[in-house]
Structure formats: structure tokens, C-alpha cells
Amino acid sequence: GSLAGGVLTFIVSFFPWYGFSIPHESIGGVSIGGGSYTISAWHSYSTLAVLLGLASFIVLAIVVFSPGVFGNFPIGGRFLAAGLGILGALLELLRLLTLHHGDGLSIRWGGWLLLIVMIATAVATTMGALASEETKPWQQTRPQAPPI
């Protein structure tokens, strides 16, 4: 589920994310003007959100296909992937909430779909990390300081 979410995040990031529409005017039965323009999520700091989501996917893929890589890290690979995914989803939400609306400008269907995919992937990755055998970051023992 989480790996498929990473692939979906990449694909959906190219869908219409934000844009504007200009209504056409009809003068004497002739339609004049009108149109729309959209951009993908690869603009502004939404790019960082997508890159964090993709980094989560890459870390999780490494954990799944090469389990011993994160053995000496202070945090398990699944929890690292979950943290990256959560951070990416929160950043995407923040970006969508701070975009200018009105005057024909609006978030397009791809923006909302990307947010849903990123949140679902972050939740799935977090649930997978919590259900895994990895030591939870809050349950790790810290090394004792040497005596003075």
C-alpha cells in the first residue's frame, strides 16, 4: 500500500494542481475569449512536499528490498519513511491552504487528489511502521554518559 502510494504521488503530481479560468463572453451570438491555464504541483514549495513524499517512498523501498541498510541508524527506516511522508503531506496541506483564491484562481482537482494520496500514504506508512518489529524511536535506550 505505501509503495503504491509513492508511485501514485509521483503520477498525480503532474495533474492540474492550480490555475485560473476566464469565462467566455457572447456578443451577438459570437463567443469571444475564455479559456483556462493550470500548473502542476512542481511549482512553488509544493515541489518540496512532493519531493518529501518521494523520499519517503525511496526510504521505504530500501527498507523493503534491502532490510539491513538502516541497521545502524538511530531511527528505523520505516519510521524515517513515515516522518518524511507526514512532513510532505503537512507541507502540501499548508501550501493548498495558503494559495490565493478568487478572481478565477482556484485549486484544481489534481491538487485535492494529491493531498488525499499524500495523506493516505503517510497514514499507511505510519501504521506499517507502528506494526513493524522496528524499535520505536520513543522506546530506544540512550547510552549512559561516562562517569565523571
Short mmCIF file of N, CA and C in Angstrom, two decimals:
data_model
loop_
_atom_site.label_atom_id
_atom_site.label_comp_id
_atom_site.label_asym_id
_atom_site.label_seq_id
_atom_site.Cartn_x
_atom_site.Cartn_y
_atom_site.Cartn_z
N GLY A 1 0.78 -1.19 0.00
CA GLY A 1 0.00 0.00 0.00
C GLY A 1 0.84 1.27 0.00
N SER A 2 1.85 1.32 0.87
CA SER A 2 2.66 2.54 0.98
C SER A 2 3.53 2.75 -0.26
N LEU A 3 4.05 1.66 -0.81
CA LEU A 3 4.87 1.79 -2.01
C LEU A 3 4.01 2.23 -3.20
N ALA A 4 2.80 1.69 -3.30
CA ALA A 4 1.89 2.12 -4.36
C ALA A 4 1.53 3.59 -4.19
N GLY A 5 1.39 4.04 -2.95
CA GLY A 5 1.11 5.45 -2.68
C GLY A 5 2.23 6.36 -3.16
N GLY A 6 3.47 5.89 -3.04
CA GLY A 6 4.60 6.68 -3.53
C GLY A 6 4.56 6.83 -5.05
N VAL A 7 4.21 5.76 -5.73
CA VAL A 7 4.08 5.81 -7.19
C VAL A 7 2.92 6.74 -7.57
N LEU A 8 1.79 6.62 -6.86
CA LEU A 8 0.64 7.49 -7.14
C LEU A 8 0.97 8.96 -6.87
N THR A 9 1.73 9.23 -5.82
CA THR A 9 2.14 10.61 -5.52
C THR A 9 2.88 11.20 -6.71
N PHE A 10 3.81 10.43 -7.27
CA PHE A 10 4.58 10.91 -8.41
C PHE A 10 3.67 11.18 -9.61
N ILE A 11 2.77 10.24 -9.91
CA ILE A 11 1.90 10.39 -11.07
C ILE A 11 0.95 11.57 -10.90
N VAL A 12 0.30 11.65 -9.75
CA VAL A 12 -0.71 12.69 -9.51
C VAL A 12 -0.07 14.08 -9.44
N SER A 13 1.21 14.16 -9.12
CA SER A 13 1.87 15.47 -9.03
C SER A 13 1.92 16.19 -10.38
N PHE A 14 1.66 15.48 -11.48
CA PHE A 14 1.66 16.10 -12.80
C PHE A 14 0.25 16.51 -13.26
N PHE A 15 -0.77 16.19 -12.48
CA PHE A 15 -2.14 16.55 -12.83
C PHE A 15 -2.36 18.04 -12.61
N PRO A 16 -3.44 18.60 -13.18
CA PRO A 16 -3.74 20.03 -12.95
C PRO A 16 -3.91 20.31 -11.45
N TRP A 17 -3.08 21.16 -10.92
CA TRP A 17 -2.98 21.38 -9.48
C TRP A 17 -3.57 22.73 -9.06
N TYR A 18 -3.31 23.76 -9.85
CA TYR A 18 -3.76 25.12 -9.55
C TYR A 18 -3.89 25.86 -10.87
N GLY A 19 -4.82 26.77 -10.96
CA GLY A 19 -4.95 27.51 -12.21
C GLY A 19 -6.04 28.54 -12.17
N PHE A 20 -6.30 29.10 -13.33
CA PHE A 20 -7.35 30.10 -13.44
C PHE A 20 -8.19 29.82 -14.68
N SER A 21 -9.41 30.32 -14.61
CA SER A 21 -10.34 30.20 -15.74
C SER A 21 -10.89 31.58 -16.05
N ILE A 22 -11.01 31.87 -17.33
CA ILE A 22 -11.62 33.12 -17.79
C ILE A 22 -12.87 32.73 -18.57
N PRO A 23 -14.03 33.18 -18.10
CA PRO A 23 -15.25 32.81 -18.83
C PRO A 23 -15.31 33.49 -20.19
N HIS A 24 -15.94 32.84 -21.12
CA HIS A 24 -16.10 33.45 -22.45
C HIS A 24 -17.30 34.37 -22.44
N GLU A 25 -17.25 35.32 -23.30
CA GLU A 25 -18.35 36.29 -23.46
C GLU A 25 -19.01 36.03 -24.81
N SER A 26 -20.29 36.20 -24.84
CA SER A 26 -21.02 36.02 -26.08
C SER A 26 -21.55 37.38 -26.52
N ILE A 27 -21.09 37.84 -27.68
CA ILE A 27 -21.51 39.14 -28.22
C ILE A 27 -22.12 38.88 -29.59
N GLY A 28 -23.38 39.16 -29.71
CA GLY A 28 -24.06 38.96 -30.99
C GLY A 28 -24.04 37.52 -31.44
N GLY A 29 -24.08 36.58 -30.50
CA GLY A 29 -24.07 35.16 -30.85
C GLY A 29 -22.69 34.61 -31.13
N VAL A 30 -21.64 35.47 -30.99
CA VAL A 30 -20.27 35.03 -31.23
C VAL A 30 -19.56 34.91 -29.88
N SER A 31 -18.97 33.75 -29.65
CA SER A 31 -18.24 33.52 -28.40
C SER A 31 -16.84 34.13 -28.52
N ILE A 32 -16.50 34.99 -27.55
CA ILE A 32 -15.21 35.67 -27.57
C ILE A 32 -14.48 35.39 -26.27
N GLY A 33 -13.20 35.07 -26.39
CA GLY A 33 -12.35 34.89 -25.21
C GLY A 33 -12.64 33.60 -24.48
N GLY A 34 -12.25 33.61 -23.24
CA GLY A 34 -12.42 32.43 -22.40
C GLY A 34 -11.23 31.51 -22.49
N GLY A 35 -11.12 30.66 -21.53
CA GLY A 35 -10.04 29.69 -21.51
C GLY A 35 -9.57 29.44 -20.10
N SER A 36 -8.58 28.61 -19.98
CA SER A 36 -8.03 28.31 -18.66
C SER A 36 -6.55 27.96 -18.78
N TYR A 37 -5.88 28.05 -17.65
CA TYR A 37 -4.46 27.71 -17.57
C TYR A 37 -4.23 27.02 -16.23
N THR A 38 -3.51 25.91 -16.24
CA THR A 38 -3.21 25.21 -15.00
C THR A 38 -1.73 24.90 -14.91
N ILE A 39 -1.27 24.69 -13.67
CA ILE A 39 0.09 24.25 -13.43
C ILE A 39 0.03 22.98 -12.59
N SER A 40 1.12 22.23 -12.60
CA SER A 40 1.19 21.02 -11.79
C SER A 40 1.76 21.35 -10.42
N ALA A 41 1.91 20.33 -9.59
CA ALA A 41 2.43 20.53 -8.23
C ALA A 41 3.94 20.81 -8.23
N TRP A 42 4.57 20.77 -9.39
CA TRP A 42 6.01 21.01 -9.47
C TRP A 42 6.31 22.51 -9.57
N HIS A 43 5.57 23.31 -8.82
CA HIS A 43 5.77 24.75 -8.74
C HIS A 43 5.72 25.16 -7.28
N SER A 44 6.38 26.24 -6.94
CA SER A 44 6.35 26.79 -5.59
C SER A 44 6.92 25.78 -4.60
N TYR A 45 6.59 25.93 -3.33
CA TYR A 45 7.15 24.99 -2.37
C TYR A 45 6.33 23.72 -2.26
N SER A 46 5.33 23.55 -3.11
CA SER A 46 4.68 22.25 -3.22
C SER A 46 5.66 21.23 -3.80
N THR A 47 6.63 21.70 -4.55
CA THR A 47 7.68 20.81 -5.06
C THR A 47 8.39 20.12 -3.90
N LEU A 48 8.69 20.86 -2.84
CA LEU A 48 9.34 20.28 -1.67
C LEU A 48 8.44 19.22 -1.03
N ALA A 49 7.14 19.47 -0.96
CA ALA A 49 6.21 18.50 -0.39
C ALA A 49 6.23 17.20 -1.20
N VAL A 50 6.20 17.32 -2.53
CA VAL A 50 6.23 16.14 -3.39
C VAL A 50 7.56 15.41 -3.24
N LEU A 51 8.66 16.16 -3.17
CA LEU A 51 9.98 15.52 -3.01
C LEU A 51 10.08 14.78 -1.68
N LEU A 52 9.48 15.33 -0.62
CA LEU A 52 9.47 14.63 0.67
C LEU A 52 8.65 13.35 0.57
N GLY A 53 7.52 13.41 -0.13
CA GLY A 53 6.73 12.20 -0.34
C GLY A 53 7.49 11.16 -1.13
N LEU A 54 8.23 11.59 -2.14
CA LEU A 54 9.03 10.65 -2.93
C LEU A 54 10.21 10.11 -2.14
N ALA A 55 10.80 10.94 -1.27
CA ALA A 55 11.89 10.47 -0.40
C ALA A 55 11.37 9.41 0.55
N SER A 56 10.15 9.59 1.05
CA SER A 56 9.52 8.58 1.90
C SER A 56 9.39 7.26 1.14
N PHE A 57 8.95 7.34 -0.10
CA PHE A 57 8.81 6.15 -0.95
C PHE A 57 10.16 5.47 -1.15
N ILE A 58 11.20 6.24 -1.42
CA ILE A 58 12.53 5.66 -1.66
C ILE A 58 13.07 4.98 -0.40
N VAL A 59 12.93 5.64 0.75
CA VAL A 59 13.40 5.04 2.01
C VAL A 59 12.65 3.75 2.28
N LEU A 60 11.35 3.76 2.10
CA LEU A 60 10.56 2.55 2.34
C LEU A 60 10.93 1.44 1.37
N ALA A 61 11.18 1.78 0.11
CA ALA A 61 11.60 0.78 -0.87
C ALA A 61 12.94 0.16 -0.47
N ILE A 62 13.85 0.97 0.04
CA ILE A 62 15.14 0.45 0.51
C ILE A 62 14.93 -0.50 1.68
N VAL A 63 14.06 -0.13 2.61
CA VAL A 63 13.78 -0.98 3.77
C VAL A 63 13.18 -2.32 3.33
N VAL A 64 12.26 -2.27 2.38
CA VAL A 64 11.58 -3.49 1.94
C VAL A 64 12.52 -4.40 1.15
N PHE A 65 13.29 -3.81 0.25
CA PHE A 65 14.11 -4.63 -0.65
C PHE A 65 15.54 -4.86 -0.17
N SER A 66 16.01 -4.07 0.79
CA SER A 66 17.35 -4.25 1.39
C SER A 66 17.23 -4.01 2.90
N PRO A 67 16.67 -4.95 3.65
CA PRO A 67 16.31 -4.70 5.05
C PRO A 67 17.45 -4.28 5.97
N GLY A 68 18.67 -4.66 5.71
CA GLY A 68 19.75 -4.36 6.64
C GLY A 68 20.39 -2.99 6.50
N VAL A 69 19.97 -2.19 5.53
CA VAL A 69 20.63 -0.91 5.24
C VAL A 69 20.54 0.06 6.41
N PHE A 70 19.40 0.12 7.07
CA PHE A 70 19.21 1.08 8.15
C PHE A 70 19.49 0.48 9.53
N GLY A 71 20.25 -0.60 9.58
CA GLY A 71 20.52 -1.29 10.85
C GLY A 71 21.23 -0.45 11.89
N ASN A 72 22.16 0.41 11.49
CA ASN A 72 22.94 1.19 12.45
C ASN A 72 22.43 2.62 12.62
N PHE A 73 21.32 2.95 12.03
CA PHE A 73 20.78 4.30 12.15
C PHE A 73 20.09 4.45 13.50
N PRO A 74 20.07 5.65 14.04
CA PRO A 74 19.40 5.86 15.33
C PRO A 74 17.88 5.76 15.24
N ILE A 75 17.33 5.80 14.04
CA ILE A 75 15.89 5.64 13.84
C ILE A 75 15.69 4.62 12.73
N GLY A 76 14.67 3.78 12.88
CA GLY A 76 14.41 2.75 11.88
C GLY A 76 13.97 3.36 10.56
N GLY A 77 14.21 2.64 9.48
CA GLY A 77 13.88 3.12 8.15
C GLY A 77 12.39 3.34 7.95
N ARG A 78 11.56 2.48 8.53
CA ARG A 78 10.11 2.64 8.39
C ARG A 78 9.63 3.91 9.09
N PHE A 79 10.21 4.22 10.24
CA PHE A 79 9.82 5.44 10.95
C PHE A 79 10.37 6.68 10.24
N LEU A 80 11.54 6.56 9.63
CA LEU A 80 12.06 7.66 8.83
C LEU A 80 11.15 7.93 7.64
N ALA A 81 10.72 6.86 6.96
CA ALA A 81 9.80 7.00 5.83
C ALA A 81 8.48 7.62 6.27
N ALA A 82 7.97 7.18 7.43
CA ALA A 82 6.71 7.75 7.94
C ALA A 82 6.87 9.24 8.24
N GLY A 83 7.97 9.62 8.87
CA GLY A 83 8.20 11.03 9.18
C GLY A 83 8.30 11.89 7.94
N LEU A 84 9.01 11.40 6.92
CA LEU A 84 9.12 12.15 5.67
C LEU A 84 7.75 12.29 5.00
N GLY A 85 6.96 11.21 5.01
CA GLY A 85 5.64 11.25 4.41
C GLY A 85 4.69 12.21 5.12
N ILE A 86 4.73 12.19 6.45
CA ILE A 86 3.88 13.10 7.24
C ILE A 86 4.28 14.54 6.98
N LEU A 87 5.58 14.81 6.99
CA LEU A 87 6.06 16.18 6.74
C LEU A 87 5.65 16.65 5.34
N GLY A 88 5.78 15.78 4.34
CA GLY A 88 5.37 16.14 2.98
C GLY A 88 3.88 16.43 2.89
N ALA A 89 3.06 15.60 3.53
CA ALA A 89 1.60 15.81 3.50
C ALA A 89 1.22 17.11 4.21
N LEU A 90 1.85 17.39 5.34
CA LEU A 90 1.56 18.64 6.06
C LEU A 90 1.97 19.86 5.25
N LEU A 91 3.12 19.77 4.58
CA LEU A 91 3.57 20.89 3.76
C LEU A 91 2.64 21.11 2.57
N GLU A 92 2.15 20.03 1.98
CA GLU A 92 1.20 20.15 0.87
C GLU A 92 -0.11 20.77 1.35
N LEU A 93 -0.59 20.35 2.51
CA LEU A 93 -1.80 20.95 3.08
C LEU A 93 -1.60 22.44 3.33
N LEU A 94 -0.47 22.80 3.91
CA LEU A 94 -0.17 24.21 4.17
C LEU A 94 -0.15 25.01 2.88
N ARG A 95 0.44 24.44 1.84
CA ARG A 95 0.52 25.15 0.57
C ARG A 95 -0.88 25.36 -0.03
N LEU A 96 -1.70 24.33 0.02
CA LEU A 96 -3.04 24.47 -0.55
C LEU A 96 -3.88 25.47 0.24
N LEU A 97 -3.67 25.54 1.54
CA LEU A 97 -4.44 26.48 2.36
C LEU A 97 -3.98 27.93 2.19
N THR A 98 -2.75 28.14 1.72
CA THR A 98 -2.22 29.49 1.60
C THR A 98 -2.23 30.03 0.16
N LEU A 99 -2.73 29.25 -0.78
CA LEU A 99 -2.82 29.73 -2.16
C LEU A 99 -3.91 30.79 -2.29
N HIS A 100 -3.69 31.73 -3.19
CA HIS A 100 -4.68 32.78 -3.46
C HIS A 100 -5.89 32.17 -4.15
N HIS A 101 -7.07 32.53 -3.67
CA HIS A 101 -8.32 32.07 -4.28
C HIS A 101 -9.13 33.28 -4.72
N GLY A 102 -9.91 33.11 -5.74
CA GLY A 102 -10.74 34.19 -6.24
C GLY A 102 -10.21 34.73 -7.54
N ASP A 103 -10.97 35.59 -8.17
CA ASP A 103 -10.60 36.18 -9.46
C ASP A 103 -10.30 35.10 -10.50
N GLY A 104 -11.01 33.98 -10.42
CA GLY A 104 -10.80 32.90 -11.37
C GLY A 104 -9.72 31.92 -10.96
N LEU A 105 -8.93 32.25 -9.93
CA LEU A 105 -7.87 31.36 -9.46
C LEU A 105 -8.43 30.36 -8.47
N SER A 106 -8.03 29.11 -8.60
CA SER A 106 -8.51 28.09 -7.67
C SER A 106 -7.62 26.86 -7.71
N ILE A 107 -7.74 26.07 -6.66
CA ILE A 107 -7.06 24.77 -6.61
C ILE A 107 -7.85 23.83 -7.52
N ARG A 108 -7.15 23.13 -8.36
CA ARG A 108 -7.79 22.21 -9.30
C ARG A 108 -7.94 20.83 -8.66
N TRP A 109 -8.63 19.95 -9.35
CA TRP A 109 -8.90 18.62 -8.82
C TRP A 109 -7.62 17.85 -8.53
N GLY A 110 -6.57 18.07 -9.29
CA GLY A 110 -5.32 17.38 -9.05
C GLY A 110 -4.66 17.78 -7.73
N GLY A 111 -4.87 19.02 -7.31
CA GLY A 111 -4.33 19.47 -6.02
C GLY A 111 -4.97 18.74 -4.87
N TRP A 112 -6.31 18.61 -4.93
CA TRP A 112 -7.01 17.90 -3.86
C TRP A 112 -6.68 16.41 -3.89
N LEU A 113 -6.60 15.84 -5.09
CA LEU A 113 -6.27 14.42 -5.21
C LEU A 113 -4.86 14.15 -4.68
N LEU A 114 -3.92 15.03 -4.99
CA LEU A 114 -2.56 14.86 -4.49
C LEU A 114 -2.53 14.90 -2.96
N LEU A 115 -3.27 15.82 -2.37
CA LEU A 115 -3.31 15.90 -0.91
C LEU A 115 -3.89 14.61 -0.32
N ILE A 116 -4.97 14.10 -0.90
CA ILE A 116 -5.57 12.86 -0.41
C ILE A 116 -4.60 11.69 -0.52
N VAL A 117 -3.91 11.58 -1.65
CA VAL A 117 -2.95 10.49 -1.85
C VAL A 117 -1.79 10.61 -0.85
N MET A 118 -1.29 11.83 -0.65
CA MET A 118 -0.16 12.01 0.28
C MET A 118 -0.56 11.71 1.72
N ILE A 119 -1.76 12.12 2.12
CA ILE A 119 -2.22 11.83 3.48
C ILE A 119 -2.43 10.32 3.66
N ALA A 120 -3.08 9.69 2.70
CA ALA A 120 -3.33 8.24 2.79
C ALA A 120 -2.02 7.47 2.82
N THR A 121 -1.04 7.89 2.02
CA THR A 121 0.26 7.22 2.01
C THR A 121 0.98 7.41 3.34
N ALA A 122 0.93 8.62 3.89
CA ALA A 122 1.57 8.89 5.18
C ALA A 122 0.92 8.06 6.29
N VAL A 123 -0.40 7.95 6.27
CA VAL A 123 -1.10 7.14 7.28
C VAL A 123 -0.73 5.67 7.14
N ALA A 124 -0.72 5.15 5.92
CA ALA A 124 -0.37 3.75 5.69
C ALA A 124 1.07 3.46 6.10
N THR A 125 1.97 4.37 5.78
CA THR A 125 3.37 4.18 6.15
C THR A 125 3.55 4.22 7.67
N THR A 126 2.85 5.13 8.33
CA THR A 126 2.92 5.23 9.79
C THR A 126 2.34 3.98 10.45
N MET A 127 1.21 3.51 9.95
CA MET A 127 0.63 2.29 10.51
C MET A 127 1.55 1.09 10.29
N GLY A 128 2.19 1.03 9.14
CA GLY A 128 3.14 -0.05 8.87
C GLY A 128 4.35 0.03 9.79
N ALA A 129 4.82 1.23 10.06
CA ALA A 129 5.96 1.40 10.97
C ALA A 129 5.58 0.97 12.39
N LEU A 130 4.40 1.37 12.83
CA LEU A 130 3.97 1.01 14.19
C LEU A 130 3.75 -0.49 14.34
N ALA A 131 3.33 -1.16 13.27
CA ALA A 131 3.09 -2.60 13.33
C ALA A 131 4.35 -3.41 13.09
N SER A 132 5.43 -2.76 12.70
CA SER A 132 6.67 -3.48 12.37
C SER A 132 7.42 -3.88 13.64
N GLU A 133 8.46 -4.66 13.43
CA GLU A 133 9.31 -5.10 14.53
C GLU A 133 10.38 -4.07 14.88
N GLU A 134 10.42 -2.96 14.16
CA GLU A 134 11.43 -1.94 14.45
C GLU A 134 11.22 -1.34 15.83
N THR A 135 12.32 -0.98 16.46
CA THR A 135 12.24 -0.31 17.75
C THR A 135 11.63 1.06 17.54
N LYS A 136 10.65 1.37 18.34
CA LYS A 136 10.00 2.68 18.25
C LYS A 136 11.00 3.75 18.71
N PRO A 137 11.03 4.89 18.04
CA PRO A 137 12.00 5.92 18.42
C PRO A 137 11.87 6.36 19.87
N TRP A 138 10.67 6.36 20.41
CA TRP A 138 10.46 6.79 21.79
C TRP A 138 10.74 5.68 22.81
N GLN A 139 11.05 4.47 22.33
CA GLN A 139 11.36 3.37 23.24
C GLN A 139 12.84 3.00 23.22
N GLN A 140 13.64 3.74 22.49
CA GLN A 140 15.06 3.42 22.41
C GLN A 140 15.75 3.80 23.72
N THR A 141 16.74 3.01 24.08
CA THR A 141 17.52 3.35 25.27
C THR A 141 18.71 4.20 24.84
N ARG A 142 18.98 5.19 25.62
CA ARG A 142 20.12 6.06 25.31
C ARG A 142 21.36 5.51 26.02
N PRO A 143 22.50 5.65 25.37
CA PRO A 143 23.73 5.19 26.02
C PRO A 143 24.01 6.04 27.26
N GLN A 144 24.52 5.39 28.28
CA GLN A 144 24.84 6.09 29.52
C GLN A 144 26.06 6.97 29.32
N ALA A 145 26.04 8.13 29.93
CA ALA A 145 27.19 9.02 29.87
C ALA A 145 28.32 8.42 30.72
N PRO A 146 29.57 8.59 30.29
CA PRO A 146 30.67 8.06 31.08
C PRO A 146 30.74 8.78 32.44
N PRO A 147 31.19 8.07 33.49
CA PRO A 147 31.29 8.72 34.80
C PRO A 147 32.33 9.84 34.77
N ILE A 148 32.06 10.82 35.60
CA ILE A 148 32.97 11.98 35.64
C ILE A 148 34.08 11.74 36.61
#
